PDB file of C-alpha atoms in Angstrom:
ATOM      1  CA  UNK A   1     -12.752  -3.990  11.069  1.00 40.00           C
ATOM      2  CA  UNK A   2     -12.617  -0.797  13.363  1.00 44.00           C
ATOM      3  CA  UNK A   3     -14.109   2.092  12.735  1.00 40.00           C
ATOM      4  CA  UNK A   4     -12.570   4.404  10.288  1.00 39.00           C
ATOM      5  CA  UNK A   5      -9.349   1.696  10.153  1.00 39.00           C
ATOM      6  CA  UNK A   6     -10.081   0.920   6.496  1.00 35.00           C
ATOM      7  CA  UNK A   7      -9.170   4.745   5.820  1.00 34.00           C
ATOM      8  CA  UNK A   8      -6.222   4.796   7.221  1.00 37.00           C
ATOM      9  CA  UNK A   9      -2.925   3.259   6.571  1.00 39.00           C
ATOM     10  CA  UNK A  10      -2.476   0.618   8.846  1.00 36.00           C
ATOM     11  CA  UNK A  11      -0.630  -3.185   8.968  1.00 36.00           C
ATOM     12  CA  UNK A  12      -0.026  -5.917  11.158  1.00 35.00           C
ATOM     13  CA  UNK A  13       3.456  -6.244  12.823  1.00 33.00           C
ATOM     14  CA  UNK A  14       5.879  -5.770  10.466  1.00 40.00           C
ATOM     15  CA  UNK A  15       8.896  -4.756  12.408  1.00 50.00           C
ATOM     16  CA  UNK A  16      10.312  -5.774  16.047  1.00 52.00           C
ATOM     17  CA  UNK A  17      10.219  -2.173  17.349  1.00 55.00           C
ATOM     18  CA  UNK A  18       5.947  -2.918  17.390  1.00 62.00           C
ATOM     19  CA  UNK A  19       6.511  -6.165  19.463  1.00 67.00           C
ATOM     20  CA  UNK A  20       5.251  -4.353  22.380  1.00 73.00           C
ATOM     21  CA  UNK A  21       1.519  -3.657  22.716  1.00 78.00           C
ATOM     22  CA  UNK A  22       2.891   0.216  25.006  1.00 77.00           C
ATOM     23  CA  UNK A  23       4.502   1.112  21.552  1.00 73.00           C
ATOM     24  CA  UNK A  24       2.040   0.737  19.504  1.00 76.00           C
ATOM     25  CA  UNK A  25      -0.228   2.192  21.642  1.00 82.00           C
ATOM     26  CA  UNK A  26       2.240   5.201  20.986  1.00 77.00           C
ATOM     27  CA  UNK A  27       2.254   5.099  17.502  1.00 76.00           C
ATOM     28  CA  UNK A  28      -1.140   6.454  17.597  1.00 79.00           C
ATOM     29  CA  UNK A  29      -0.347   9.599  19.235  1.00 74.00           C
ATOM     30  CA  UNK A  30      -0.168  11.264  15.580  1.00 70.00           C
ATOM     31  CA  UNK A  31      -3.516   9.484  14.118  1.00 76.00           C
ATOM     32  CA  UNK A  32      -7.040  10.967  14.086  1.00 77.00           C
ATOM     33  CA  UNK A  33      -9.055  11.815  16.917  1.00 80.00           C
ATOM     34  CA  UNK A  34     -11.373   8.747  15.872  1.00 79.00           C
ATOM     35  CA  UNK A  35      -8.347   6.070  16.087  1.00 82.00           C
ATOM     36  CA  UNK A  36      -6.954   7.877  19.288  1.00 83.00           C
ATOM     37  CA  UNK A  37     -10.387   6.712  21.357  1.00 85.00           C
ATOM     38  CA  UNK A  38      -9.360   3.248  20.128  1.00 86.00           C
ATOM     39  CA  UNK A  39      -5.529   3.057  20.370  1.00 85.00           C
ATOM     40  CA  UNK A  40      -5.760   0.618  23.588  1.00 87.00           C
ATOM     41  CA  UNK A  41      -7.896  -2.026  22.122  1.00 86.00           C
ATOM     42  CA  UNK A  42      -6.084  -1.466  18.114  1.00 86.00           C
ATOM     43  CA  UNK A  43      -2.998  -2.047  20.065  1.00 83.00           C
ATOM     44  CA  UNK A  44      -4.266  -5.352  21.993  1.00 85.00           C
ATOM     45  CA  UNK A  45      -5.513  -6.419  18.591  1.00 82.00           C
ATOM     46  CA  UNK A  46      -1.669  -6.034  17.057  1.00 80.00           C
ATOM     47  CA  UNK A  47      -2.013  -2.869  15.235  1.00 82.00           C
ATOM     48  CA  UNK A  48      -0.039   0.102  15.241  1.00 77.00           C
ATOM     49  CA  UNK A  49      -1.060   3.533  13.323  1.00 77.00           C
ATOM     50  CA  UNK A  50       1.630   3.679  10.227  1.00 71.00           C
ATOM     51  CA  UNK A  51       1.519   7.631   9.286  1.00 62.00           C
ATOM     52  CA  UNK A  52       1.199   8.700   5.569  1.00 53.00           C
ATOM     53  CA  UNK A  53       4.333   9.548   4.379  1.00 45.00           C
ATOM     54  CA  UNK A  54       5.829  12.735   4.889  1.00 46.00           C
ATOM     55  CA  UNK A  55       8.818  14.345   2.645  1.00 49.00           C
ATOM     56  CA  UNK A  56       9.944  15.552   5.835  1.00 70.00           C
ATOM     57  CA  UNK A  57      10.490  12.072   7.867  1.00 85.00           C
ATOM     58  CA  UNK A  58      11.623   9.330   5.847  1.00 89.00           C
ATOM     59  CA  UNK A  59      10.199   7.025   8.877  1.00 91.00           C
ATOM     60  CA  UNK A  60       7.399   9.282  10.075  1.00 88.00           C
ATOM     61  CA  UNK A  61       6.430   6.283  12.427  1.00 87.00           C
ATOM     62  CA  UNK A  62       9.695   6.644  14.799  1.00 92.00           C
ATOM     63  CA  UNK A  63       9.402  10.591  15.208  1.00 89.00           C
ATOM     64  CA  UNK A  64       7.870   9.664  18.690  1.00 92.00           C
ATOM     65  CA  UNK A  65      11.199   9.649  20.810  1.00 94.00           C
ATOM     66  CA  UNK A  66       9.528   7.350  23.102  1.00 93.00           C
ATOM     67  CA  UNK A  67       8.932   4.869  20.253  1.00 93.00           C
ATOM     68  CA  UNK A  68      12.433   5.102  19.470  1.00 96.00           C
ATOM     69  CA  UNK A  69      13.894   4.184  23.109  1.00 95.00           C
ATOM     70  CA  UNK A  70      11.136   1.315  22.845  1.00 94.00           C
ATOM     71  CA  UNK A  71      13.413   0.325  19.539  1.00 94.00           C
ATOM     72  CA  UNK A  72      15.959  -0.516  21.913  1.00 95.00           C
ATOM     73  CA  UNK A  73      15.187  -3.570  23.649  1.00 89.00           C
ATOM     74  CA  UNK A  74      15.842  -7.083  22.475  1.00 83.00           C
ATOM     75  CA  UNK A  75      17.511  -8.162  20.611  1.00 88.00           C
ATOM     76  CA  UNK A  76      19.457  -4.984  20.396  1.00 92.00           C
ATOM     77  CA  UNK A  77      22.795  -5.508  21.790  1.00 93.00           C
ATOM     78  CA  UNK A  78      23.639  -4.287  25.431  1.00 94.00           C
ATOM     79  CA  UNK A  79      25.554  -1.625  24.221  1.00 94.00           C
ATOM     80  CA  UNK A  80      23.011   0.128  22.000  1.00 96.00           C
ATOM     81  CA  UNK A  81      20.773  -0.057  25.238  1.00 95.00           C
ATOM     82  CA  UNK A  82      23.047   1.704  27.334  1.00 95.00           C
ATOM     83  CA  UNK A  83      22.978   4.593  24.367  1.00 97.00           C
ATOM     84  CA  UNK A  84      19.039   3.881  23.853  1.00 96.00           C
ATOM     85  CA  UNK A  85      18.223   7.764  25.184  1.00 96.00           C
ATOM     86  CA  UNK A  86      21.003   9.115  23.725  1.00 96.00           C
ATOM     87  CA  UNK A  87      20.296   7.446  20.262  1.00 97.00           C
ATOM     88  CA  UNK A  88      16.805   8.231  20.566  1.00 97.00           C
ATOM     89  CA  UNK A  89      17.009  11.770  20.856  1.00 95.00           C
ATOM     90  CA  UNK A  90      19.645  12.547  18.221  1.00 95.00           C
ATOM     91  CA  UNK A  91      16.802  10.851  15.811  1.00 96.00           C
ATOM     92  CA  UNK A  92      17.690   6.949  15.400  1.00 97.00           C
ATOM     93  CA  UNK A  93      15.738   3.917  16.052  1.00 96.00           C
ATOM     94  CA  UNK A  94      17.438   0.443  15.927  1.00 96.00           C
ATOM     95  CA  UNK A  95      16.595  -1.427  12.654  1.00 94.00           C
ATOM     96  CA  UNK A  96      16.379  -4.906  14.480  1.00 91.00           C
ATOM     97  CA  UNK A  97      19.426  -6.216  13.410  1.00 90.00           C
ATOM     98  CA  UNK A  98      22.894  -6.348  14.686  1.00 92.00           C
ATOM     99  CA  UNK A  99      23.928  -2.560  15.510  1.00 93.00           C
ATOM    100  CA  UNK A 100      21.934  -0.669  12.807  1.00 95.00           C
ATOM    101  CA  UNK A 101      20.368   2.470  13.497  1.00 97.00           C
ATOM    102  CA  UNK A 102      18.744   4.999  10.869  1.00 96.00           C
ATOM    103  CA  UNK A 103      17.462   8.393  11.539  1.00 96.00           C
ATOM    104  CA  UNK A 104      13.659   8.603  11.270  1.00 95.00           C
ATOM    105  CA  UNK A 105      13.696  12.216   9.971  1.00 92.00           C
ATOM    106  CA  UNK A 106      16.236  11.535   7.197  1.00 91.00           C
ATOM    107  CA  UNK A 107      16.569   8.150   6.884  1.00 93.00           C
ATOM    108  CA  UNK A 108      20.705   7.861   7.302  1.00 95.00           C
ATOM    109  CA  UNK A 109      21.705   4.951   8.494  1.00 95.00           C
ATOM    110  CA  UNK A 110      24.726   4.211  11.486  1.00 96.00           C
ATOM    111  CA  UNK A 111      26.359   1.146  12.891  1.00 94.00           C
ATOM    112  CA  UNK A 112      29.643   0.251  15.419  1.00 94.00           C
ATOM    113  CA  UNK A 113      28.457   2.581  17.987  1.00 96.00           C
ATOM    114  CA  UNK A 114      30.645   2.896  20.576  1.00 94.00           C
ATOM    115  CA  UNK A 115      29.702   3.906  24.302  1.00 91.00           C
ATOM    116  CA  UNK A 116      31.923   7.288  24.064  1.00 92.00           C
ATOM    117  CA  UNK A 117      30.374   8.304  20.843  1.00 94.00           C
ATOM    118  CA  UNK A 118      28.436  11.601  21.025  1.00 94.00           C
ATOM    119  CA  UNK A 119      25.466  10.256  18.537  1.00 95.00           C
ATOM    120  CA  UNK A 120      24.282  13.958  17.507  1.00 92.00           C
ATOM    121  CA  UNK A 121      27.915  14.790  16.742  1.00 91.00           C
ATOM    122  CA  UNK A 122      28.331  11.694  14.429  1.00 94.00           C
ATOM    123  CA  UNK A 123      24.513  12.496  12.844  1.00 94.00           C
ATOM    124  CA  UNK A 124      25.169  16.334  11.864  1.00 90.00           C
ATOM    125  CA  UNK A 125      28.791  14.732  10.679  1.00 90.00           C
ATOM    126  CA  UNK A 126      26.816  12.405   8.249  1.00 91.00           C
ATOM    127  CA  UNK A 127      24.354  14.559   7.037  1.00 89.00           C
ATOM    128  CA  UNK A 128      24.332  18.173   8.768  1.00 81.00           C
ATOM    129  CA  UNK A 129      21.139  19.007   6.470  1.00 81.00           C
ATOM    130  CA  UNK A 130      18.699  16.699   8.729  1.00 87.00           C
ATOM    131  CA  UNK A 131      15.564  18.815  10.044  1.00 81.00           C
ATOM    132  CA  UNK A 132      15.570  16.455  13.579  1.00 88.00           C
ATOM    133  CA  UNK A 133      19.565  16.934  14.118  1.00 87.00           C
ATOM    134  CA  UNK A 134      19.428  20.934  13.208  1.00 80.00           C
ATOM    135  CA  UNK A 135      16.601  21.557  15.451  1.00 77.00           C
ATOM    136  CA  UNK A 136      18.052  18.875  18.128  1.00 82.00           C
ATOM    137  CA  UNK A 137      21.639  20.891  17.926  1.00 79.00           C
ATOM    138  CA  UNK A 138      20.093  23.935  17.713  1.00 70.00           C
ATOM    139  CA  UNK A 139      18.172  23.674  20.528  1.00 68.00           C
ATOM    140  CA  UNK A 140      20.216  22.105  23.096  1.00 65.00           C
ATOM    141  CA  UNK A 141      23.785  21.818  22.736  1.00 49.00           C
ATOM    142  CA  UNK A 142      26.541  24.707  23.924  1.00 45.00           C
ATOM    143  CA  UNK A 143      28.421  27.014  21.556  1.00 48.00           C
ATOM    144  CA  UNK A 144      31.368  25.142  23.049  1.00 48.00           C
ATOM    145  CA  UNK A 145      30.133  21.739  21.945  1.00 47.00           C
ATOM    146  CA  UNK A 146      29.277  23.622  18.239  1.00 48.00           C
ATOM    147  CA  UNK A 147      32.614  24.397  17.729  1.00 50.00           C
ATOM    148  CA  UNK A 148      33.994  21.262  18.469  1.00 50.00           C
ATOM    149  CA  UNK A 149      31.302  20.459  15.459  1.00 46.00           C
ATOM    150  CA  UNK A 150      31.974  22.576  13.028  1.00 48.00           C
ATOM    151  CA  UNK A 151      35.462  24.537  12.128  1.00 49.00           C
ATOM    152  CA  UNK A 152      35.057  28.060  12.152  1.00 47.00           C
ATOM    153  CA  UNK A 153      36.560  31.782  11.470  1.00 46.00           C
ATOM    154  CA  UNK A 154      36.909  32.739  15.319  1.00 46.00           C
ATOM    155  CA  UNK A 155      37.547  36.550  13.990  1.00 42.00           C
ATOM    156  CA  UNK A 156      33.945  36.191  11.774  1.00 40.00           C
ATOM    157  CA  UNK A 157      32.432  34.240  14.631  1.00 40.00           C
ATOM    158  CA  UNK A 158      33.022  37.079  17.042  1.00 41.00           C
ATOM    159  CA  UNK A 159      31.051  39.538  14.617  1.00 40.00           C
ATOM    160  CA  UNK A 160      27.762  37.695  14.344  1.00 40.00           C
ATOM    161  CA  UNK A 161      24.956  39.112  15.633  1.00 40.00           C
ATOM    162  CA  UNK A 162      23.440  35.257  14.967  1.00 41.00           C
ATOM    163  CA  UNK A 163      26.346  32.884  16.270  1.00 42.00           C
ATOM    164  CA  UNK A 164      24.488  29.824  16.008  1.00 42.00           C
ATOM    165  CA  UNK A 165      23.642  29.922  12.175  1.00 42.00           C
ATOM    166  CA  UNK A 166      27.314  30.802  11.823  1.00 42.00           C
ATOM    167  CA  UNK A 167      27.885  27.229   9.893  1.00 50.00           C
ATOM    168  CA  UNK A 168      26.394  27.627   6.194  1.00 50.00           C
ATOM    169  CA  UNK A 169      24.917  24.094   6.435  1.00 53.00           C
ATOM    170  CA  UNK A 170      22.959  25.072   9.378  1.00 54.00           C
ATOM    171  CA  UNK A 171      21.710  28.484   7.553  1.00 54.00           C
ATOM    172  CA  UNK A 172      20.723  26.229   4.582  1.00 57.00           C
ATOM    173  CA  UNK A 173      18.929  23.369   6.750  1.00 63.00           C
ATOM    174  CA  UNK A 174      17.092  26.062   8.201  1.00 60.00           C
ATOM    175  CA  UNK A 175      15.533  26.160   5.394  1.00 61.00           C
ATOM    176  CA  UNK A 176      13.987  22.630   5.189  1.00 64.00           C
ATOM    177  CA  UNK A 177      10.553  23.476   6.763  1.00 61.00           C
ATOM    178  CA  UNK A 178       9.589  26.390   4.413  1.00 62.00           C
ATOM    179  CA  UNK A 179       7.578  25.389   1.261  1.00 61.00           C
ATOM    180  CA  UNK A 180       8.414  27.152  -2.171  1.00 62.00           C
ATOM    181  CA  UNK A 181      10.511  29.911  -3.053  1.00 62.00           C
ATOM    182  CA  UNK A 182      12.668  29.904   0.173  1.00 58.00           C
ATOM    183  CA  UNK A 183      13.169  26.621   0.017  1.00 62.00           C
ATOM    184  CA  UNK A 184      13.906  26.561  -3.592  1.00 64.00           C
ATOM    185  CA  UNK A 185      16.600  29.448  -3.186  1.00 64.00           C
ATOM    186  CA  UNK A 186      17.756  27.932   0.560  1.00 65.00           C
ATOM    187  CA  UNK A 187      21.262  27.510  -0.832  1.00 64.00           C
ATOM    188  CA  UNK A 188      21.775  30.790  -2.331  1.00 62.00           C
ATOM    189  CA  UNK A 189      20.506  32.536   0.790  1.00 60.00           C
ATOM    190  CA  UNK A 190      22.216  30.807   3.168  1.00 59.00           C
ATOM    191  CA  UNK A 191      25.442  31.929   1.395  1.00 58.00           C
ATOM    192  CA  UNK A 192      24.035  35.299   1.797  1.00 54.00           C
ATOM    193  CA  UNK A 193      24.055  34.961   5.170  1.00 52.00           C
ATOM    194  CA  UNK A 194      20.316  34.358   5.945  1.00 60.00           C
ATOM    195  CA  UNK A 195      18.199  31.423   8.068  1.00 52.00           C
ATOM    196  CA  UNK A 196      14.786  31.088   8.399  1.00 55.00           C
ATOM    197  CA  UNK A 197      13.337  31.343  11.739  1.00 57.00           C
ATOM    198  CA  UNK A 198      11.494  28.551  13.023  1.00 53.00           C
ATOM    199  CA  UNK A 199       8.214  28.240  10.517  1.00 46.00           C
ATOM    200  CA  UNK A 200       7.517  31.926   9.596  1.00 43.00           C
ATOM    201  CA  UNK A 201       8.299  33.154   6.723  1.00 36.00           C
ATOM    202  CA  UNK A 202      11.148  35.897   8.071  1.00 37.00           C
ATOM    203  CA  UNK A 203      14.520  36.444   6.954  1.00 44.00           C
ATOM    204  CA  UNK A 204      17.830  37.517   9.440  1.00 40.00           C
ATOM    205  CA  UNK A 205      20.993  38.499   8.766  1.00 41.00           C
ATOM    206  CA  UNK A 206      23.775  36.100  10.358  1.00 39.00           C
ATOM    207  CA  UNK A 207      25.852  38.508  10.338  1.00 37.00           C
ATOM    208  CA  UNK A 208      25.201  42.648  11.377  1.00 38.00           C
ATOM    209  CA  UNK A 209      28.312  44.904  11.470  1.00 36.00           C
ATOM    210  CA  UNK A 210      27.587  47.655  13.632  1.00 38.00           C
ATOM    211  CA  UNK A 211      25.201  48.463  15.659  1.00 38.00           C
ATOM    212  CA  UNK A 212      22.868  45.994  17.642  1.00 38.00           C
TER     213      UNK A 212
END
C-alpha cells in the first residue's frame, strides 16, 4: 500500500464522476503534502483522495469546481453538459443518474434543468443559507440580478450603507463560517442588522442612518 495511504481515507471507484484518471488526480489537490507527490501514480492505480468530512461541505470531495465540470460527462444528458460550467460553479455535481444534481457544500439536491435556468438563482431559491451559493452570489452577481432574487423595501434599500446583506437570509448565512457564539446567535443578529465579514470575527451594521 502507498505510503501514508492507510492513514487516510481513501476507496476504490465508487462513483462515475472518478471514472477519469485527470479527476482523480484532482481530488488530491486538498490531501497532504505526502499524497500530493503521489497523486499521478494513486490516480493510475484507481484511487482518488476522499476528504474527512467537513460540517461545512456535505460532499467535501466535489468542492474542486473542476471536479465538478468533470461530473458532467457521460452519461449525463446533453443538456446538463451544455450547463456543466454553469452548474459547476453555482456548487452542483451530477449524481450519475438521469438529471440529478446536488450541491457539494450543502448537499440539496436539483433535477429538470432547463437550458434558460439561471442555476445560482434556483440554488439560493432552495436553500439561500448555503456557504458556496452566499459567497458565489456575493461575490459575483449585480445588484440588478439580486433584486430579481430577493424582494425588497426599495425605500430601506436606498438607506443601507451595506446593500448587499440587505436580505436577512444573506446576513444570517454570513454567519455559517464563524465557530461559537456568533454562530450560535447568527439569527438574532442578522435581524439586528449585522453580517460577519468574511472569517474575522467583526461585526457591521447593514444599515447606518446618517453619516458615512
Amino acid at each position: 500500500m502507498a505510503e501514508g495511504l492507510q492513514n487516510v481515507d481513501s476507496a476504490r471507484i465508487i462513483n462515475i464522476a472518478y471514472a477519469s484518471v485527470k479527476t482523480r488526480i484532482l481530488s488530491f489537490d486538498s490531501a497532504p503534502e505526502n499524497l500530493k507527490k503521489q497523486a499521478g501514480r494513486l490516480a493510475q492505480d484507481g484511487f482518488y483522495y476522499l476528504a474527512s468530512s467537513s460540517p461545512r461541505y456535505r460532499y467535501p470531495a466535489y468542492r474542486n469546481v473542476k471536479t465538478r465540470v468533470l461530473s458532467y460527462s457521460d452519461p449525463a444528458p446533453n443538456g446538463l453538459k451544455k450547463m456543466a460550467r454553469a452548474l459547476a460553479e453555482a456548487g452542483y455535481f451530477y449524481e450519475g443518474y438521469n438529471s440529478k444534481t446536488a450541491c457539494f457544500a450543502c448537499g440539496i439536491s436539483h433535477d429538470n434543468w432547463s437550458e434558460r435556468d439561471n442555476p445560482l438563482e434556483e440554488h439560493l431559491k432552495k436553500n439561500s443559507k448555503c456557504i458556496h451559493a452566499f459567497q458565489r452570489y456575493d461575490s459575483t452577481v449585480s445588484q440588478t440580478q439580486r433584486d430579481s432574487v430577493y424582494q425588497t423595501n426599495p425605500e430601506l434599500i436606498s438607506s443601507a450603507k451595506h446593500r448587499e446583506y440587505t436580505e436577512a437570509a444573506l446576513q444570517e448565512a454570513s454567519f455559517q463560517g464563524a465557530n461559537g457564539t456568533l454562530k450560535h446567535r447568527a439569527k438574532n443578529l442578522a435581524e439586528s442588522g449585522f453580517y460577519l465579514k468574511g472569517m474575522k470575527v467583526c461585526l457591521i451594521a447593514v444599515f447606518v442612518f446618517g453619516g458615512d
